[in-house]
mmCIF file of C-alpha atoms in Angstrom:
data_model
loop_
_atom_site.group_PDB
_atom_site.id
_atom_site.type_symbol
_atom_site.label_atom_id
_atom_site.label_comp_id
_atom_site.label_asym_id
_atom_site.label_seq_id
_atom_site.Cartn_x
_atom_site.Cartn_y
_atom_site.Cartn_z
ATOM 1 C CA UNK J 15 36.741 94.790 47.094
ATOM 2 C CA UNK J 16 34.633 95.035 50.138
ATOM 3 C CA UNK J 17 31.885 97.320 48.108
ATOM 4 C CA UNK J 18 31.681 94.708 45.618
ATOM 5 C CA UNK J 19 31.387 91.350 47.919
ATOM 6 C CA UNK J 20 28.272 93.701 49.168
ATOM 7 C CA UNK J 21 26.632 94.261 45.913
ATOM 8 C CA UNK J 22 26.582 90.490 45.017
ATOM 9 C CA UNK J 23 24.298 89.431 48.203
ATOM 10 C CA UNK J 24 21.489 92.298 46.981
ATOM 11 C CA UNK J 25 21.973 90.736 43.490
ATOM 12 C CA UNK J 26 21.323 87.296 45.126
ATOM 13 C CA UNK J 27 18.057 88.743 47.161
ATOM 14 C CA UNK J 28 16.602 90.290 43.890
ATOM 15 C CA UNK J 29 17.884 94.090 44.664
ATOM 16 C CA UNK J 30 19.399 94.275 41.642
ATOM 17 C CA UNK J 31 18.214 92.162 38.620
ATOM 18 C CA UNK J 32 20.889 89.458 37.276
ATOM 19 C CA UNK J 33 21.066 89.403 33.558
ATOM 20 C CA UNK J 34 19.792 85.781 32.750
ATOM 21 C CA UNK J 35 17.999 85.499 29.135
ATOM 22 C CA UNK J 36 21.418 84.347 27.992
ATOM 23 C CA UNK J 37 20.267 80.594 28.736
ATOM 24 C CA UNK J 38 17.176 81.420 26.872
ATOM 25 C CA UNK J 39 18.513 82.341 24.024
ATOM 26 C CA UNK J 40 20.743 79.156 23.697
ATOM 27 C CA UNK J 41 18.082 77.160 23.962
ATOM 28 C CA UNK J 42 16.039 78.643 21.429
ATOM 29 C CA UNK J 43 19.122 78.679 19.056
ATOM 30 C CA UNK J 44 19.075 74.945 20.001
ATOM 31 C CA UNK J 45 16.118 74.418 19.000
ATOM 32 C CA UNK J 46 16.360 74.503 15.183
ATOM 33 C CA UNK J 47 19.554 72.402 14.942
ATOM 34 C CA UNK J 48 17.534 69.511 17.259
ATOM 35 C CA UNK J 49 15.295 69.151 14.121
ATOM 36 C CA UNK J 50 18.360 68.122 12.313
ATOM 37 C CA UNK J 51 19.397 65.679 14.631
ATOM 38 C CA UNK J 52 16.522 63.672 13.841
ATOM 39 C CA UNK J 53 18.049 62.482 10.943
ATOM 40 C CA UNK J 54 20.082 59.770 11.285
ATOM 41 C CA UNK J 55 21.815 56.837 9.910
ATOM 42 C CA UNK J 56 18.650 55.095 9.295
ATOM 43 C CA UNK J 57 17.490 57.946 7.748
ATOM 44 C CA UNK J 58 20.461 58.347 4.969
ATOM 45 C CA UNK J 59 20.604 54.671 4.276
ATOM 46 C CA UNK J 60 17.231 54.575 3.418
ATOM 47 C CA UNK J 61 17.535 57.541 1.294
ATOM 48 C CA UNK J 62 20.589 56.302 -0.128
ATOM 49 C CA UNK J 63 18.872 53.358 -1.144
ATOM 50 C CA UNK J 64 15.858 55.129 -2.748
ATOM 51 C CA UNK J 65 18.441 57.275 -5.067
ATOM 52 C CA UNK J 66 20.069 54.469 -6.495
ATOM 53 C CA UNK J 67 16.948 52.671 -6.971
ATOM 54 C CA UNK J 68 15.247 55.259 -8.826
ATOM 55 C CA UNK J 69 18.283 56.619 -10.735
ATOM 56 C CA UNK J 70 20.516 53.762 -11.502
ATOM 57 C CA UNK J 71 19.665 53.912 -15.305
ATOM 58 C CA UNK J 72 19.388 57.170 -15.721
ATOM 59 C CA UNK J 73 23.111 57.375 -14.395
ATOM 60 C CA UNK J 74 24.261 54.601 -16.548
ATOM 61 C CA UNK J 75 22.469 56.509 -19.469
ATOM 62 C CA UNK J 76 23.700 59.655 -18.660
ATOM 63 C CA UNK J 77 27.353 58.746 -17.972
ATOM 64 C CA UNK J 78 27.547 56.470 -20.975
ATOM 65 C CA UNK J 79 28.433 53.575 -18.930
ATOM 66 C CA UNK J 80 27.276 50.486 -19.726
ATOM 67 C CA UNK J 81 29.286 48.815 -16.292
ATOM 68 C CA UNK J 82 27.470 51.058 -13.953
ATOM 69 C CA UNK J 83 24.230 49.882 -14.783
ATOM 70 C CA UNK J 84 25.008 46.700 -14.543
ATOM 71 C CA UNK J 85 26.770 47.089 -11.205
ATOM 72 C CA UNK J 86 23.592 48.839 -9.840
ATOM 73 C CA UNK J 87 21.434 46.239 -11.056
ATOM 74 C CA UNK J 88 23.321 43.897 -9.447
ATOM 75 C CA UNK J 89 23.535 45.759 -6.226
ATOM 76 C CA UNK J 90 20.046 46.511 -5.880
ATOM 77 C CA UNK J 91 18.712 42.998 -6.746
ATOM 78 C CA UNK J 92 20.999 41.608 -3.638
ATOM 79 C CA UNK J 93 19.509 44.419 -1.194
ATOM 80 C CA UNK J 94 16.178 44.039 -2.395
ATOM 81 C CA UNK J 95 15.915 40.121 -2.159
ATOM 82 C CA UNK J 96 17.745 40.498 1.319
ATOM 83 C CA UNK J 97 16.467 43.569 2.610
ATOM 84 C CA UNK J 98 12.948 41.744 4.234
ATOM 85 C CA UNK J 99 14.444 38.812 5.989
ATOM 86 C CA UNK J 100 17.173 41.064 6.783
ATOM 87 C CA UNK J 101 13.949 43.371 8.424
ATOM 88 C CA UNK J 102 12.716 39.932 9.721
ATOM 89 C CA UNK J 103 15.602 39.051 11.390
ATOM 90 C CA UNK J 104 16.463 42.274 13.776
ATOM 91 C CA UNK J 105 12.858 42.151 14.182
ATOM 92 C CA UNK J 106 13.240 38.754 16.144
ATOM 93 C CA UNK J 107 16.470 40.224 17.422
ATOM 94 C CA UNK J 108 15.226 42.831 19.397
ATOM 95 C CA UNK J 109 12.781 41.096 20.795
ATOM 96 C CA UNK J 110 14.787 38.400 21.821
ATOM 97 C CA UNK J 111 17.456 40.890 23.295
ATOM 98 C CA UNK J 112 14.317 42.788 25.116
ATOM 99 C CA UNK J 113 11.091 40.046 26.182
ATOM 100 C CA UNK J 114 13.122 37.132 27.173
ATOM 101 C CA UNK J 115 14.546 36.567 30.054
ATOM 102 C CA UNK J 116 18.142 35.912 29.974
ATOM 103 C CA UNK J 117 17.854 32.699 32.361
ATOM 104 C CA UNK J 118 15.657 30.647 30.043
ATOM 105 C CA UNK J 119 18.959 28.479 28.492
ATOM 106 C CA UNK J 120 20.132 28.233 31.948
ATOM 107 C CA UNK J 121 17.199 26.603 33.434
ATOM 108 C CA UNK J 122 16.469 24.762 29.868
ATOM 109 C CA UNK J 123 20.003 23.306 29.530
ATOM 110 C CA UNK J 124 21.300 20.347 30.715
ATOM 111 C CA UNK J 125 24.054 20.675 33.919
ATOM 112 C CA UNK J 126 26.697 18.700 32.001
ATOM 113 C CA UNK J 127 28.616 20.309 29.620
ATOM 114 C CA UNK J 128 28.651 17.623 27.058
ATOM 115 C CA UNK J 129 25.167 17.286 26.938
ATOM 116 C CA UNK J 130 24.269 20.898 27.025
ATOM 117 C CA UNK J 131 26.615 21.294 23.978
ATOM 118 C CA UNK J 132 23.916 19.664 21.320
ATOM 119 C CA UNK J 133 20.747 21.288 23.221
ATOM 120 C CA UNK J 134 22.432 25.017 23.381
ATOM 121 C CA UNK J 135 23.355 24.240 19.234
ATOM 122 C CA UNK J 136 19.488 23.082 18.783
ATOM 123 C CA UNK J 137 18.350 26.466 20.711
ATOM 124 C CA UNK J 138 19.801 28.227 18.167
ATOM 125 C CA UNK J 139 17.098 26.888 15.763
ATOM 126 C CA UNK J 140 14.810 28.268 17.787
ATOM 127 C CA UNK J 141 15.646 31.562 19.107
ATOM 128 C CA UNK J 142 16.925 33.089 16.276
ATOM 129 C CA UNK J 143 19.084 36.556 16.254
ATOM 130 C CA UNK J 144 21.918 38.084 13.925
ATOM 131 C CA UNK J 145 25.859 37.547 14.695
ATOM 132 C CA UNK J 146 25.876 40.739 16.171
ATOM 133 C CA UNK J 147 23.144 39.938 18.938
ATOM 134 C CA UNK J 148 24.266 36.561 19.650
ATOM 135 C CA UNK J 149 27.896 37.904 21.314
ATOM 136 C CA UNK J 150 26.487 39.974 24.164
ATOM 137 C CA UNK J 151 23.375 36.888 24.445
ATOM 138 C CA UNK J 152 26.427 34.451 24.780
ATOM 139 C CA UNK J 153 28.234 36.741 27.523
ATOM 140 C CA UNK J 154 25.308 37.161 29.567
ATOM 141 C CA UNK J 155 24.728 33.124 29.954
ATOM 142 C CA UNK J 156 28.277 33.139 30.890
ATOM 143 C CA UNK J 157 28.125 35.225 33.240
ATOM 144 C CA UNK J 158 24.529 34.013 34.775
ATOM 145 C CA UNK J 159 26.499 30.493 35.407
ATOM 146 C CA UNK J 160 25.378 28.632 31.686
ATOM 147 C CA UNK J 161 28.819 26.754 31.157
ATOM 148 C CA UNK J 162 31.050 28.387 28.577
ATOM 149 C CA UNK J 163 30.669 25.771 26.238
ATOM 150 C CA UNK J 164 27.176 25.618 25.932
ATOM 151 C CA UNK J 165 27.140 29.399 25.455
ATOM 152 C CA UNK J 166 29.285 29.187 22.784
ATOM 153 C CA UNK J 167 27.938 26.741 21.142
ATOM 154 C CA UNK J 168 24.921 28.726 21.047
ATOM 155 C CA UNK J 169 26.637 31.519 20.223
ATOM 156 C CA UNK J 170 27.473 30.102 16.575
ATOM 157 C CA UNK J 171 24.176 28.182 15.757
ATOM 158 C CA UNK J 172 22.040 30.932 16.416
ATOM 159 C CA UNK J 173 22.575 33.359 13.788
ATOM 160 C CA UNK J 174 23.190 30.189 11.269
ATOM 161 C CA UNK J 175 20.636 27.943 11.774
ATOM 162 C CA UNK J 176 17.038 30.117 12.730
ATOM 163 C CA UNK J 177 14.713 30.113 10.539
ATOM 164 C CA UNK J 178 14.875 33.280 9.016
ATOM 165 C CA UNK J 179 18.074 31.941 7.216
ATOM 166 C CA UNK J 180 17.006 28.649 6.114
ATOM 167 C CA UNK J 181 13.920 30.692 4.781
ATOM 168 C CA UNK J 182 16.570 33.051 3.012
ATOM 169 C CA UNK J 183 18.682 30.468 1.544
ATOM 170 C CA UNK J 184 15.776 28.321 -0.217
ATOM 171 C CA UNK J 185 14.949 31.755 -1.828
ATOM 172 C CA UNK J 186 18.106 32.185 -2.750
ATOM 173 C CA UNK J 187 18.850 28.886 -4.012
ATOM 174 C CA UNK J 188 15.382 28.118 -5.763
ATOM 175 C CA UNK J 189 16.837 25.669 -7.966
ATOM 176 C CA UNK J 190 18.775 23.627 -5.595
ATOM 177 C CA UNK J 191 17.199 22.989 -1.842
ATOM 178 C CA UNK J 192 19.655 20.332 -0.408
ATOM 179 C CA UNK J 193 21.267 23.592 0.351
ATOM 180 C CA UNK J 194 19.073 24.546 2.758
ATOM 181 C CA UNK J 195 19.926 20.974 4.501
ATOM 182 C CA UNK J 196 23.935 21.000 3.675
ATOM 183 C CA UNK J 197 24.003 24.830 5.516
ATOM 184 C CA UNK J 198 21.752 23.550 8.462
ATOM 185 C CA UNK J 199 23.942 20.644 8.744
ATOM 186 C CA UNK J 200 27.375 22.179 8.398
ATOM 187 C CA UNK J 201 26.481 24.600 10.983
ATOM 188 C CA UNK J 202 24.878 22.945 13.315
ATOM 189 C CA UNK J 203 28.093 20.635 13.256
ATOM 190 C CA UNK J 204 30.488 22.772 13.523
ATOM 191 C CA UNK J 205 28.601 24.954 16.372
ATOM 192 C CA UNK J 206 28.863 21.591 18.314
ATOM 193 C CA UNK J 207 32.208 20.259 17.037
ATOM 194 C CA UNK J 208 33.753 24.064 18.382
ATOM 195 C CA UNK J 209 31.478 23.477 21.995
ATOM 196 C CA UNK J 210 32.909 19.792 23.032
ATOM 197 C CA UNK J 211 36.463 21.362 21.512
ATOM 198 C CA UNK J 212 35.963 24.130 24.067
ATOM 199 C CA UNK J 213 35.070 21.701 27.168
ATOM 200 C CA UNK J 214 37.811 19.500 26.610
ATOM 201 C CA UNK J 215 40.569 21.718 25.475
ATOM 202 C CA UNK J 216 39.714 25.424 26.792
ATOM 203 C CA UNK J 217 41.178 27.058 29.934
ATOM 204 C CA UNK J 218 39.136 29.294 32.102
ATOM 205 C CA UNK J 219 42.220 31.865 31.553
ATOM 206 C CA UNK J 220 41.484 32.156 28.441
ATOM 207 C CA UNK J 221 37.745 33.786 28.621
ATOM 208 C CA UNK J 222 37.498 36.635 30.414
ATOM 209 C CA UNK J 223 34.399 36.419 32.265
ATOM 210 C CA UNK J 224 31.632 39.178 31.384
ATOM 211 C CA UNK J 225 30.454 41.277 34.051
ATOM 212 C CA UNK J 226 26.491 40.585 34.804
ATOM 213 C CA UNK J 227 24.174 43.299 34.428
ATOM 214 C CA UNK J 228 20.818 43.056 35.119
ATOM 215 C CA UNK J 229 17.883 44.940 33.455
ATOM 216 C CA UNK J 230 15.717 47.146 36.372
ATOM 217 C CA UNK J 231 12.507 45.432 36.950
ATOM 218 C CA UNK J 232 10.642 48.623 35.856
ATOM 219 C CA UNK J 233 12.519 49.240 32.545
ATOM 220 C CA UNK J 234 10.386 50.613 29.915
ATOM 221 C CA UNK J 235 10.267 47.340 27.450
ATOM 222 C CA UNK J 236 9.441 49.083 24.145
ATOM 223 C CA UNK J 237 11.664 52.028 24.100
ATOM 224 C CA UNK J 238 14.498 49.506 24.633
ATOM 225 C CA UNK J 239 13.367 47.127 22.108
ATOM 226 C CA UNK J 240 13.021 49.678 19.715
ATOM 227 C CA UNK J 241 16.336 51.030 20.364
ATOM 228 C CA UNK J 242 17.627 47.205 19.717
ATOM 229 C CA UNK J 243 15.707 47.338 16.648
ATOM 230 C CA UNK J 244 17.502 50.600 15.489
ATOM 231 C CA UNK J 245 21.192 49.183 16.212
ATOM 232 C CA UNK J 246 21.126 45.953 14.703
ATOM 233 C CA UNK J 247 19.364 46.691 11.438
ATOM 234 C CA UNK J 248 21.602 50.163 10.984
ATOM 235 C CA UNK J 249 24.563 47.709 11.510
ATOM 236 C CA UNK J 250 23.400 44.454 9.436
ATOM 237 C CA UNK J 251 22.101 47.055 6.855
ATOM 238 C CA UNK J 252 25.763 48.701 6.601
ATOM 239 C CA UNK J 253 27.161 44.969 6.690
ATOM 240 C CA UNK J 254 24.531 44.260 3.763
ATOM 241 C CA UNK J 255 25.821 47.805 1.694
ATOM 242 C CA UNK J 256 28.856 46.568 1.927
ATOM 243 C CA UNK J 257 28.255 42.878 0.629
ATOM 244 C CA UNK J 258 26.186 44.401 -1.923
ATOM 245 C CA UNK J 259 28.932 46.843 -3.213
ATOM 246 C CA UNK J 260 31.806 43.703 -3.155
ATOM 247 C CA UNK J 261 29.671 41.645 -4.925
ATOM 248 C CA UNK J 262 28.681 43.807 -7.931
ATOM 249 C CA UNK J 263 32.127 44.733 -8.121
ATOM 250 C CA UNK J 264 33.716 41.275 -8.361
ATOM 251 C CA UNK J 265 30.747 40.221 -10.777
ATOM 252 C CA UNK J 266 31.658 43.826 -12.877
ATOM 253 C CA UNK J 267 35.545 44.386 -13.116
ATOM 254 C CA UNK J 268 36.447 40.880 -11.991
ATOM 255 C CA UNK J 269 36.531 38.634 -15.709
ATOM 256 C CA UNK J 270 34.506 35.712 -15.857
ATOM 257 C CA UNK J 271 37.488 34.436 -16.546
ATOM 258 C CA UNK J 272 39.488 34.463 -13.626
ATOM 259 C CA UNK J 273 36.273 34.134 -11.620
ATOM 260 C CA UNK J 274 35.953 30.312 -14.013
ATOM 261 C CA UNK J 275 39.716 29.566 -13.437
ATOM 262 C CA UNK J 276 39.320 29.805 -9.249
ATOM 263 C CA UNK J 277 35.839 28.155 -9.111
ATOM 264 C CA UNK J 278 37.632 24.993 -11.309
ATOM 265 C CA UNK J 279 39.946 23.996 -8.563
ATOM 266 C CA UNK J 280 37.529 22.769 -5.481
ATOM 267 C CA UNK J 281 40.744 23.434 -2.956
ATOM 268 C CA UNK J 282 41.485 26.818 -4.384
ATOM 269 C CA UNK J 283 37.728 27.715 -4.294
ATOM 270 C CA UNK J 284 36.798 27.166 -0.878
ATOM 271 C CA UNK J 285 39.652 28.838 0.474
ATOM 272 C CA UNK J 286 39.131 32.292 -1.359
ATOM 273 C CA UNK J 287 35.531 32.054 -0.655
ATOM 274 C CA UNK J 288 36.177 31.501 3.011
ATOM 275 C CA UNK J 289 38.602 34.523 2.939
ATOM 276 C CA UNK J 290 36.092 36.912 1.567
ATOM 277 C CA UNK J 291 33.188 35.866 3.633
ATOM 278 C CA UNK J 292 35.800 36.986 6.777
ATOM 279 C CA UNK J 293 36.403 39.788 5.235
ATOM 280 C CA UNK J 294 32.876 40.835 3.867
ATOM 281 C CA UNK J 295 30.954 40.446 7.096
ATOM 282 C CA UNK J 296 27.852 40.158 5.368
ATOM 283 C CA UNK J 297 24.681 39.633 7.709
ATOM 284 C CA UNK J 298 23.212 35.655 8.276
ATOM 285 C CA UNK J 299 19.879 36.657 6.726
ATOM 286 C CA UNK J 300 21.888 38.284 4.143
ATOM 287 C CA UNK J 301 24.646 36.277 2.926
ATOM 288 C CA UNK J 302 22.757 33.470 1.099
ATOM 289 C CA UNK J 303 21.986 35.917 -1.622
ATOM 290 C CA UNK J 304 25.280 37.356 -2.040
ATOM 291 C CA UNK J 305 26.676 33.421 -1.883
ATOM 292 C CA UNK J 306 24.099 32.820 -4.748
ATOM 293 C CA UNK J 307 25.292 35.698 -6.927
ATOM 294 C CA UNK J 308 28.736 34.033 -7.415
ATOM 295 C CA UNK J 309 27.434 31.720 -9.547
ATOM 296 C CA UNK J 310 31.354 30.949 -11.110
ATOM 297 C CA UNK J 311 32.156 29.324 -7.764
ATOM 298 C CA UNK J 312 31.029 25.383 -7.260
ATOM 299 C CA UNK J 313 28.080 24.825 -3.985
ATOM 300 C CA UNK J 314 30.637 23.549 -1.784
ATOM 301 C CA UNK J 315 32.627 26.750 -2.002
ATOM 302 C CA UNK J 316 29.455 28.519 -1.848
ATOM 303 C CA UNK J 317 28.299 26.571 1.288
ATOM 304 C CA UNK J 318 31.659 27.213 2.768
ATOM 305 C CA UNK J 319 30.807 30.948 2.425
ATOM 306 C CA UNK J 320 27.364 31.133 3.994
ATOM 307 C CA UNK J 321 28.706 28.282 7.060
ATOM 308 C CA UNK J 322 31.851 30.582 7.753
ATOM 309 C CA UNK J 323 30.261 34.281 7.409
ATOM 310 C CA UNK J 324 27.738 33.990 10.588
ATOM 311 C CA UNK J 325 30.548 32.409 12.526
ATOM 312 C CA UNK J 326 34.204 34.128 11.846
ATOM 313 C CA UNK J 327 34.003 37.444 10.266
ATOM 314 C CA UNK J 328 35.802 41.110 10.946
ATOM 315 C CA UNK J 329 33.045 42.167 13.205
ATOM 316 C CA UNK J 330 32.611 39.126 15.194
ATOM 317 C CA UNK J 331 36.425 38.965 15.954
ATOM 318 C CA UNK J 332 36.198 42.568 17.104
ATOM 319 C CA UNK J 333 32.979 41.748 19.076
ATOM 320 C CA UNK J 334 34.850 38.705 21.033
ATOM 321 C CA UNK J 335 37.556 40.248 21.414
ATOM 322 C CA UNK J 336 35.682 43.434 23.175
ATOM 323 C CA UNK J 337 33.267 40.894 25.146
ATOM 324 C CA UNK J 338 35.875 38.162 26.118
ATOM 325 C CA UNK J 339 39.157 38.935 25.412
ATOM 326 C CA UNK J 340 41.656 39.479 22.507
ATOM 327 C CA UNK J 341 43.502 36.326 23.732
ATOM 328 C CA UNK J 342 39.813 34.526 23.447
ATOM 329 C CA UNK J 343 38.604 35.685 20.195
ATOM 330 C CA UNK J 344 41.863 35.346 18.235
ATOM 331 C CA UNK J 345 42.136 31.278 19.579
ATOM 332 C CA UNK J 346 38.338 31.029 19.270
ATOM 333 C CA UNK J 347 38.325 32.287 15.834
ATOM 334 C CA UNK J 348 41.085 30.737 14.274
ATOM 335 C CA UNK J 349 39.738 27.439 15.271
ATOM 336 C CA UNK J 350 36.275 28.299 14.161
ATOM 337 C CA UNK J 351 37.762 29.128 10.841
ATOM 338 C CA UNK J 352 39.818 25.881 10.563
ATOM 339 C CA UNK J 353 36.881 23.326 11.363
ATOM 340 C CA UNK J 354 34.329 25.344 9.511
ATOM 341 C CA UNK J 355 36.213 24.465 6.391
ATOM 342 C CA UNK J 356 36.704 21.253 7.268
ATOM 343 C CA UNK J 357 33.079 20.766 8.013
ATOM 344 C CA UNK J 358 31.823 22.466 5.084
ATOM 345 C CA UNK J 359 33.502 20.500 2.491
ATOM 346 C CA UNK J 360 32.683 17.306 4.243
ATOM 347 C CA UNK J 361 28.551 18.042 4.165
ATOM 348 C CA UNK J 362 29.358 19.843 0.744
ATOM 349 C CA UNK J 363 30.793 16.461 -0.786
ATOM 350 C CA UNK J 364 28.245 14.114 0.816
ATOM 351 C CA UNK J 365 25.100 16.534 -0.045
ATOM 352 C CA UNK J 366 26.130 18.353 -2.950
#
């Protein structure tokens, strides 16, 4: 024992050499599969989307099935027409999340909550972001002292009101722009209906407040914003996919039929819409073209959808509930969903 504890200080000196290429050759068996971590999620969706393009007939051809050409046809018109104000959108995102400073609502909004309800619902007009940018936007004004209300308000306008999805739904609905003014409208009221609901009926117990974290003054800006950039188009891309995918199949194995029969009865009509647009989750600057490929549903129904999508959805309950509380975002939500309909078919009967 004693001859060995003296051998290991001459190994330490350099007496004896210490076998170390081991680390060496980790790394450079690191090095290869590094290469392959540069591909991504970005990386197969894009690819994904380049496949189908390119080989949706010849699959339809080549599997003698008439359906799945259709279906693909149908899925890659909705991406396609999407897929630019969808690129548009994060875009404005990121930049938003990165360049401005998180105080400008505070210092722009009015002190009193009632006031600051209408201005914050305004702001969303123009500042524009996605659903998924507007939560953590919303819990930092909370917690830089911008009164809940006001933040929430906010929270709800922005991703339905900015001009990147007024600009998406007139493309979408070429043949019939009062929708353009029945979404804006039916947004924009229930944003603010859901804010003065909040400062006269909510309880401070019920948000849990979000911790403030602020960005180092010599953060590297673009690295960040592209990074933002990244994460919201990889996850309104998936949330696109997905819309994409329900939509062909409901137009494909779904009969016109049925489709006819539920888009006859207005009550029945708004209510399954407003289900699936919870349930899809597709993006803001997305879900005006999805909402225009269900033709067999009436434009209130429709109007219901594209209101209801960038406001209560899967996603944005799991976001609120991970931002302000389970307790928060099942109350918040609920509500949300309740006057949204009621909104919506209001504007839907006096515009449409």
């Amino acid at each position: 024992m004693t001859d060995e504890m003296t051998i290991a200080p001459e190994r330490a000196r350099g007496g004896v050499p210490d076998p170390a290429p081991a680390p060496r050759r980790s790394r450079r068996r690191a090095a290869p599969r590094s290469r392959w971590q540069r591909i991504g999620s970005l990386e197969v969706l894009v690819a994904g989307m380049v496949v189908l393009l390119g080989g949706r007939v010849w699959l339809g051809r080549w599997l003698h099935a008439g359906w799945l050409e259709t279906w693909s046809t149908v899925f890659v018109a909705i991406c396609v027409q999407a897929l630019p104000f969808l690129v548009l959108g994060t875009l404005l995102s990121a930049a938003i999340a990165v360049f401005v400073p998180a105080s400008f609502l505070q210092r722009a909004l009015p002190k009193r909550p009632a006031l600051a309800v209408p201005v914050a619902g305004i702001a969303g007009a123009v500042l524009p972001g996605c659903e998924c940018a507007s939560v953590p936007v919303a819990g930092g004004l909370i917690a830089r002292g911008v009164a809940p209300a006001a933040a929430l308000t906010f929270l709800l306008s922005a991703p339905a009101i900015n001009p990147v999805v007024l600009t998406a739904t007139a493309v979408a609905f070429p043949g019939h722009p009062e929708m353009v003014l029945a979404r804006f409208a039916a947004s924009l009221a229930t944003a603010a209906v859901m804010g003065w609901l909040w400062a006269g009926f909510g309880r401070p117990e019920w948000l849990r407040p979000p911790v403030r974290r602020d960005v180092a003054a010599g953060a590297a800006r673009w690295p960040a914003f592209r990074a933002a950039l990244q994460h919201d188009f990889l996850h309104a891309g998936g949330f696109l996919v997905i819309g994409g995918i329900t939509a062909a199949t409901l137009n494909v194995l779904v009969p016109r039929q049925v489709l006819g029969g539920l888009g006859s009865v207005p009550v029945v009509s708004v209510v399954v819409l407003s289900v699936l647009a919870v349930l899809l989750a597709v993006c803001s600057e997305a879900d005006a073209f999805v909402a225009a490929s269900l033709s067999a549903f009436p434009l209130t129904a429709r109007l219901t959808f594209m209101v209801l999508g960038p406001m209560v959805d899967v996603k944005l309950v799991a976001l609120q509930a991970g931002t302000f509380g389970r307790l928060f975002a099942w109350r918040f939500s609920g509500a949300t969903f309740v006057v949204g309909i009621v909104v919506s078919s209001l504007v839907g009967w006096w515009l449409l």
